[in-house]
Structure formats: structure tokens, C-alpha cells
Amino acid sequence: MTAYMGPLRNRSEQRDYVNFYAYLHRVVDAKIGRVLMALGDPSDPGSLRSRTVLMRCADHGEMGLSHGGLRQKTFNVYEETINVPLVVSNPLLFPDGAETDAMASLVDVLPTMLEMGGIEAPDGLRGRDQTPVLADAASPEREPLGLSKVDLSPVAEHAEPASSVRDHVHFTYDDHQAGTAMTEAPGQPNRIRAIRTPEAKYAFYFDPEGRRRTEYELYDLERDPLEVDNQLGVRSGAPRNRAAGALHRELSERLQEVMEACRTTPATYRP
């Protein structure tokens, strides 16, 4: 990104960059606020606001100068890039804020919306319906929303963490131009296949032509949430210790299964 956008030469320029990104959030929040105000009074159960479920997400995150000064979101699978907001809002279902560690993917948004609207998802649609997670977090005192067919029956205790409907997320990256006029930027290997579980993440970066060596990353997210201690040799893929070896075997096997199921296995892939 320095090659495309120019360097951030000093601390002041770095601060301006992250402040500008924060400012963009303020701009977006104001626009969302206008929409919410147009929907009516959230304290009125009969208002359009009370009868509407809003979902907010993002297509990617922002590195924000983490990992040694990286910015934007391309050619990496770090948490700053892939752990994006997924906010579901309705004043009757969720009168108080609640959070969950349940795993979700952007491919889950559409099947969840279809289920809430009482619409049968078409065959072949990827993603998992997340309404069980929403039901776990919903307020027991909620009023009926009148949303056709969907059952958002809450659990007895609102404060308990929601159960998860998936145990992993599959991340792929194939945008070799990354929004530029260049092709195959920034050189090979520049494609990614990864699996992220609640506890760990495994990824390999590959050249689709098979000319450059594959590179590897494995992180124990419970011990190393900032992803600074890669448990594999970057170019060899060799585990650095016995625990890393066991984790690598588990996640590489799971990733292979997921790629086969999702048809994302690279032509040059060798397990």
C-alpha cells in the first residue's frame, strides 16, 4: 500500500491516517442515524423502527498501522482485516446491548435475513442461519414483531453468551489487483486460503501458477491474540514445536475439507 498510496513519513502523518479512518466512521454513523430517525420512535412498539430489524456489517477491516505499520486490508488474513462488525438492531428484541463470541461469516447474513423474513433459502446458498444466536441474546420481555414465520424465542437468561451455529470461518483472497490498475500486485504468492476457529487460525499464501513457494501462518489466538508469533516456518511450513505440530495437523486437515466442500481448493494445492 505504500507503493500505491505513498509512505507515511512520520508520526504526524501516521496519526492523520488513523484519525481520518476514525472520522469516516463518524460520517457513516451520522448517515445511519438519519435512517433510524426516519423509522420513528424506538420506544413506540407500533413504530416502523420497532418493527424493523437492521443489520450492519462491513466487507473488510482496516489494518490501522498494526503488524509493523500495515494499512488497508489487502493480501493478509489478520484479525484487523477479517474480524468485521456484524450488528443486529431492534429495540424490542434487544433493548440493551449484548455481545456474543459466536462465530459468523458474511455469507451468513443473507440466509439469516431470509429466515427472519419467513423466506425459504434457495438450494446452494452458502452460509448459516444465525437466528438461533439472535434468539439466545434477545430480551425475554420482547413484544411480538410480527415477522412472518420466524421464531426468535429467547432463552431464559438474556445475559448468557449465545450458542454458535458454526465452529469455523473459511477465508479466501483472490483479488490480485486489490483495487489498482496493476495485475498480480504485490508479486507472488498473493492468493490466500485460511480457516479461523474460535481458538486458532491457519493460512497459506500461494501462487496460482505454482512458480513461487507457498508461505504459511499459524496462530494460537488464545495465547497470542495479536498474532505476532507465527507457529510455522513462513516458507517451509514446518511447525516450531510439538504443540504447533498438533495444531497444524488439525487445522490443515479441516481446511482441506472446507476447501473441498466450498470448491476453493487451488489447482496447485498439495496437502
CSV table of C-alpha atoms in Angstrom, one decimal:
chain,number,residue,atom,x,y,z
A,1,MET,CA,0.0,0.0,0.0
A,2,THR,CA,2.9,2.3,0.5
A,3,ALA,CA,3.8,1.7,-3.2
A,4,TYR,CA,0.2,2.6,-4.3
A,5,MET,CA,-0.6,5.4,-1.8
A,6,GLY,CA,2.7,6.8,-0.8
A,7,PRO,CA,4.6,6.5,2.5
A,8,LEU,CA,3.6,7.8,5.9
A,9,ARG,CA,6.9,9.5,6.7
A,10,ASN,CA,6.5,10.5,10.3
A,11,ARG,CA,4.3,10.1,13.4
A,12,SER,CA,2.2,13.0,12.5
A,13,GLU,CA,1.3,11.5,9.1
A,14,GLN,CA,0.5,8.2,10.7
A,15,ARG,CA,-1.8,9.9,13.3
A,16,ASP,CA,-3.6,11.8,10.5
A,17,TYR,CA,-4.2,8.5,8.6
A,18,VAL,CA,-5.8,6.7,11.6
A,19,ASN,CA,-7.7,9.8,12.6
A,20,PHE,CA,-9.1,10.1,9.1
A,21,TYR,CA,-10.3,6.5,9.2
A,22,ALA,CA,-12.0,7.2,12.6
A,23,TYR,CA,-13.6,10.3,11.1
A,24,LEU,CA,-15.1,8.2,8.3
A,25,HIS,CA,-16.8,6.1,10.9
A,26,ARG,CA,-18.3,9.3,12.3
A,27,VAL,CA,-19.6,10.2,8.8
A,28,VAL,CA,-21.2,6.8,8.3
A,29,ASP,CA,-22.7,6.8,11.8
A,30,ALA,CA,-24.5,10.1,11.0
A,31,LYS,CA,-26.0,8.7,7.8
A,32,ILE,CA,-27.2,5.6,9.7
A,33,GLY,CA,-28.6,7.9,12.4
A,34,ARG,CA,-30.7,9.7,9.8
A,35,VAL,CA,-32.2,6.4,8.6
A,36,LEU,CA,-33.0,5.4,12.2
A,37,MET,CA,-34.7,8.7,12.9
A,38,ALA,CA,-36.8,8.3,9.8
A,39,LEU,CA,-38.1,5.0,11.0
A,40,GLY,CA,-39.7,6.5,14.1
A,41,ASP,CA,-39.7,6.3,17.8
A,42,PRO,CA,-37.9,3.2,19.2
A,43,SER,CA,-40.0,3.4,22.4
A,44,ASP,CA,-43.2,3.0,20.4
A,45,PRO,CA,-44.0,-0.7,19.8
A,46,GLY,CA,-46.1,0.3,16.8
A,47,SER,CA,-43.4,2.3,15.1
A,48,LEU,CA,-41.7,1.2,11.9
A,49,ARG,CA,-38.4,1.3,14.0
A,50,SER,CA,-39.8,-1.2,16.4
A,51,ARG,CA,-41.0,-3.5,13.6
A,52,THR,CA,-37.7,-3.3,11.7
A,53,VAL,CA,-34.6,-5.4,12.2
A,54,LEU,CA,-31.4,-3.6,11.0
A,55,MET,CA,-28.2,-5.4,10.2
A,56,ARG,CA,-24.9,-3.6,9.8
A,57,CYS,CA,-21.7,-5.2,8.6
A,58,ALA,CA,-18.6,-4.4,6.6
A,59,ASP,CA,-16.8,-6.1,3.7
A,60,HIS,CA,-13.4,-5.8,5.3
A,61,GLY,CA,-11.5,-4.2,8.2
A,62,GLU,CA,-8.5,-1.8,8.3
A,63,MET,CA,-5.0,-2.7,9.4
A,64,GLY,CA,-4.6,0.7,11.0
A,65,LEU,CA,-0.8,0.5,11.1
A,66,SER,CA,-0.8,-2.7,13.1
A,67,HIS,CA,1.7,-5.5,12.4
A,68,GLY,CA,4.6,-3.1,11.8
A,69,GLY,CA,2.7,-0.3,10.0
A,70,LEU,CA,0.4,-2.1,7.6
A,71,ARG,CA,-2.7,-0.3,6.3
A,72,GLN,CA,-5.8,-1.0,4.2
A,73,LYS,CA,-6.8,-4.7,4.0
A,74,THR,CA,-5.2,-6.5,1.1
A,75,PHE,CA,-3.1,-9.6,1.0
A,76,ASN,CA,-3.5,-10.7,4.6
A,77,VAL,CA,-5.7,-12.6,6.9
A,78,TYR,CA,-5.0,-10.8,10.2
A,79,GLU,CA,-7.9,-10.1,12.6
A,80,GLU,CA,-7.8,-6.4,11.8
A,81,THR,CA,-8.8,-7.3,8.3
A,82,ILE,CA,-11.3,-10.1,8.7
A,83,ASN,CA,-12.9,-9.5,12.1
A,84,VAL,CA,-15.5,-7.0,10.9
A,85,PRO,CA,-18.6,-5.7,12.8
A,86,LEU,CA,-21.9,-7.6,12.5
A,87,VAL,CA,-24.5,-5.6,14.4
A,88,VAL,CA,-28.2,-6.6,14.6
A,89,SER,CA,-30.5,-3.9,16.0
A,90,ASN,CA,-34.2,-3.9,17.1
A,91,PRO,CA,-35.4,-2.0,20.2
A,92,LEU,CA,-37.8,-4.7,21.2
A,93,LEU,CA,-35.6,-7.7,20.6
A,94,PHE,CA,-32.5,-6.0,22.1
A,95,PRO,CA,-33.4,-3.1,24.4
A,96,ASP,CA,-30.0,-3.5,26.0
A,97,GLY,CA,-26.7,-4.1,24.2
A,98,ALA,CA,-25.5,-7.6,24.1
A,99,GLU,CA,-22.4,-9.2,22.6
A,100,THR,CA,-21.6,-12.8,21.6
A,101,ASP,CA,-18.4,-14.7,20.7
A,102,ALA,CA,-20.4,-16.9,18.4
A,103,MET,CA,-18.6,-17.2,15.0
A,104,ALA,CA,-20.2,-15.7,11.9
A,105,SER,CA,-19.3,-15.1,8.3
A,106,LEU,CA,-20.6,-12.5,5.8
A,107,VAL,CA,-22.1,-15.4,3.9
A,108,ASP,CA,-24.4,-15.9,6.9
A,109,VAL,CA,-26.1,-12.5,6.5
A,110,LEU,CA,-28.4,-13.4,3.6
A,111,PRO,CA,-29.7,-16.8,5.0
A,112,THR,CA,-30.3,-15.1,8.3
A,113,MET,CA,-32.3,-12.3,6.7
A,114,LEU,CA,-34.3,-14.8,4.7
A,115,GLU,CA,-35.2,-16.8,7.8
A,116,MET,CA,-36.3,-13.7,9.6
A,117,GLY,CA,-38.5,-12.7,6.7
A,118,GLY,CA,-40.0,-16.2,6.5
A,119,ILE,CA,-38.5,-16.9,3.1
A,120,GLU,CA,-37.1,-20.3,2.3
A,121,ALA,CA,-33.4,-20.1,1.3
A,122,PRO,CA,-32.7,-21.4,-2.2
A,123,ASP,CA,-30.7,-24.5,-2.8
A,124,GLY,CA,-27.0,-24.0,-3.0
A,125,LEU,CA,-26.9,-20.8,-0.9
A,126,ARG,CA,-23.8,-20.8,1.3
A,127,GLY,CA,-23.9,-19.6,4.8
A,128,ARG,CA,-25.6,-20.5,8.1
A,129,ASP,CA,-28.8,-19.1,9.5
A,130,GLN,CA,-27.8,-17.1,12.7
A,131,THR,CA,-31.3,-16.6,14.1
A,132,PRO,CA,-30.6,-19.2,16.9
A,133,VAL,CA,-27.7,-16.9,18.1
A,134,LEU,CA,-30.0,-13.9,17.9
A,135,ALA,CA,-32.7,-15.7,19.8
A,136,ASP,CA,-30.3,-16.6,22.6
A,137,ALA,CA,-29.5,-12.9,23.0
A,138,ALA,CA,-33.0,-11.5,22.7
A,139,SER,CA,-34.8,-9.9,25.6
A,140,PRO,CA,-37.4,-12.2,27.4
A,141,GLU,CA,-39.7,-9.2,27.7
A,142,ARG,CA,-39.8,-8.5,24.0
A,143,GLU,CA,-43.1,-7.8,22.2
A,144,PRO,CA,-44.0,-9.9,19.1
A,145,LEU,CA,-42.5,-8.4,16.0
A,146,GLY,CA,-45.0,-9.8,13.5
A,147,LEU,CA,-42.1,-11.0,11.3
A,148,SER,CA,-43.7,-13.8,9.3
A,149,LYS,CA,-42.9,-17.4,10.3
A,150,VAL,CA,-39.6,-16.7,12.1
A,151,ASP,CA,-39.4,-17.9,15.7
A,152,LEU,CA,-37.0,-15.8,17.8
A,153,SER,CA,-37.9,-17.5,21.1
A,154,PRO,CA,-35.4,-16.2,23.7
A,155,VAL,CA,-33.6,-18.3,26.2
A,156,ALA,CA,-34.5,-17.8,29.8
A,157,GLU,CA,-31.4,-15.8,30.8
A,158,HIS,CA,-30.6,-13.0,28.5
A,159,ALA,CA,-27.1,-12.4,29.9
A,160,GLU,CA,-25.7,-15.9,29.0
A,161,PRO,CA,-23.4,-16.0,25.9
A,162,ALA,CA,-25.2,-17.2,22.8
A,163,SER,CA,-24.5,-20.6,21.4
A,164,SER,CA,-22.8,-20.8,18.0
A,165,VAL,CA,-24.2,-22.3,14.8
A,166,ARG,CA,-20.7,-22.7,13.2
A,167,ASP,CA,-17.3,-23.8,14.5
A,168,HIS,CA,-15.1,-22.1,11.9
A,169,VAL,CA,-14.9,-19.4,9.3
A,170,HIS,CA,-13.3,-20.0,5.8
A,171,PHE,CA,-11.5,-17.0,4.4
A,172,THR,CA,-10.2,-16.7,0.8
A,173,TYR,CA,-8.5,-14.0,-1.0
A,174,ASP,CA,-8.1,-13.8,-4.8
A,175,ASP,CA,-8.1,-10.1,-5.6
A,176,HIS,CA,-4.7,-10.0,-7.3
A,177,GLN,CA,-5.2,-6.3,-8.3
A,178,ALA,CA,-6.5,-5.1,-5.0
A,179,GLY,CA,-8.3,-2.1,-6.4
A,180,THR,CA,-5.4,-0.9,-8.5
A,181,ALA,CA,-4.5,-0.9,-12.2
A,182,MET,CA,-1.7,-3.3,-11.5
A,183,THR,CA,-2.0,-7.0,-12.1
A,184,GLU,CA,-0.6,-9.6,-9.7
A,185,ALA,CA,0.3,-7.0,-7.2
A,186,PRO,CA,2.4,-7.1,-5.0
A,187,GLY,CA,4.0,-10.2,-6.5
A,188,GLN,CA,3.6,-13.8,-5.6
A,189,PRO,CA,2.4,-15.6,-3.6
A,190,ASN,CA,-0.7,-13.3,-3.3
A,191,ARG,CA,-3.7,-15.7,-3.0
A,192,ILE,CA,-4.9,-16.9,0.4
A,193,ARG,CA,-6.8,-19.8,1.8
A,194,ALA,CA,-7.5,-19.8,5.6
A,195,ILE,CA,-9.5,-21.3,8.3
A,196,ARG,CA,-10.3,-19.5,11.5
A,197,THR,CA,-11.7,-21.3,14.6
A,198,PRO,CA,-12.5,-19.7,18.0
A,199,GLU,CA,-9.1,-20.7,19.2
A,200,ALA,CA,-6.7,-20.6,16.2
A,201,LYS,CA,-6.1,-19.6,12.7
A,202,TYR,CA,-4.2,-21.3,9.8
A,203,ALA,CA,-3.5,-19.8,6.4
A,204,PHE,CA,-1.4,-20.4,3.4
A,205,TYR,CA,-0.5,-17.9,0.7
A,206,PHE,CA,0.1,-19.4,-2.8
A,207,ASP,CA,1.0,-18.6,-6.4
A,208,PRO,CA,-1.9,-19.9,-8.6
A,209,GLU,CA,0.7,-20.8,-11.3
A,210,GLY,CA,2.8,-22.7,-8.8
A,211,ARG,CA,6.0,-20.9,-9.6
A,212,ARG,CA,6.7,-19.3,-6.2
A,213,ARG,CA,6.8,-21.2,-2.9
A,214,THR,CA,3.8,-21.2,-0.7
A,215,GLU,CA,4.0,-19.3,2.6
A,216,TYR,CA,2.3,-20.3,5.9
A,217,GLU,CA,0.9,-18.8,9.1
A,218,LEU,CA,-0.5,-20.4,12.2
A,219,TYR,CA,-1.6,-18.6,15.3
A,220,ASP,CA,-2.8,-19.8,18.6
A,221,LEU,CA,-5.3,-17.0,19.2
A,222,GLU,CA,-5.9,-17.8,22.9
A,223,ARG,CA,-2.2,-17.4,23.7
A,224,ASP,CA,-1.4,-14.9,21.0
A,225,PRO,CA,-4.5,-12.8,20.2
A,226,LEU,CA,-2.3,-10.1,18.5
A,227,GLU,CA,-0.9,-12.7,16.0
A,228,VAL,CA,2.7,-11.8,16.5
A,229,ASP,CA,4.1,-15.3,17.0
A,230,ASN,CA,3.8,-17.4,13.8
A,231,GLN,CA,4.0,-21.1,14.8
A,232,LEU,CA,5.2,-22.2,11.4
A,233,GLY,CA,8.2,-21.6,9.3
A,234,VAL,CA,6.9,-19.0,6.8
A,235,ARG,CA,8.4,-20.7,3.7
A,236,SER,CA,8.8,-24.2,5.0
A,237,GLY,CA,5.5,-24.7,6.8
A,238,ALA,CA,7.4,-26.6,9.5
A,239,PRO,CA,5.9,-26.4,13.0
A,240,ARG,CA,8.1,-24.7,15.5
A,241,ASN,CA,7.3,-27.1,18.4
A,242,ARG,CA,5.2,-30.2,19.2
A,243,ALA,CA,2.1,-28.2,20.1
A,244,ALA,CA,2.3,-26.3,16.9
A,245,GLY,CA,2.6,-29.6,15.0
A,246,ALA,CA,-0.6,-30.9,16.5
A,247,LEU,CA,-2.5,-27.7,15.9
A,248,HIS,CA,-1.2,-27.6,12.3
A,249,ARG,CA,-2.3,-31.1,11.5
A,250,GLU,CA,-5.7,-30.4,12.9
A,251,LEU,CA,-6.3,-27.2,11.1
A,252,SER,CA,-4.7,-28.2,7.8
A,253,GLU,CA,-7.0,-31.2,7.6
A,254,ARG,CA,-10.0,-29.1,8.4
A,255,LEU,CA,-9.1,-26.5,5.9
A,256,GLN,CA,-8.7,-29.2,3.2
A,257,GLU,CA,-12.2,-30.5,4.0
A,258,VAL,CA,-13.6,-27.0,3.9
A,259,MET,CA,-11.9,-26.1,0.6
A,260,GLU,CA,-13.3,-29.3,-1.0
A,261,ALA,CA,-16.8,-28.5,0.3
A,262,CYS,CA,-16.6,-24.9,-0.9
A,263,ARG,CA,-14.8,-25.7,-4.1
A,264,THR,CA,-12.0,-23.3,-3.2
A,265,THR,CA,-9.1,-25.7,-3.5
A,266,PRO,CA,-6.3,-24.2,-5.6
A,267,ALA,CA,-5.3,-26.2,-8.7
A,268,THR,CA,-1.7,-26.2,-7.4
A,269,TYR,CA,-2.6,-27.3,-3.8
A,270,ARG,CA,-0.6,-30.2,-2.4
A,271,PRO,CA,-1.7,-31.3,1.1
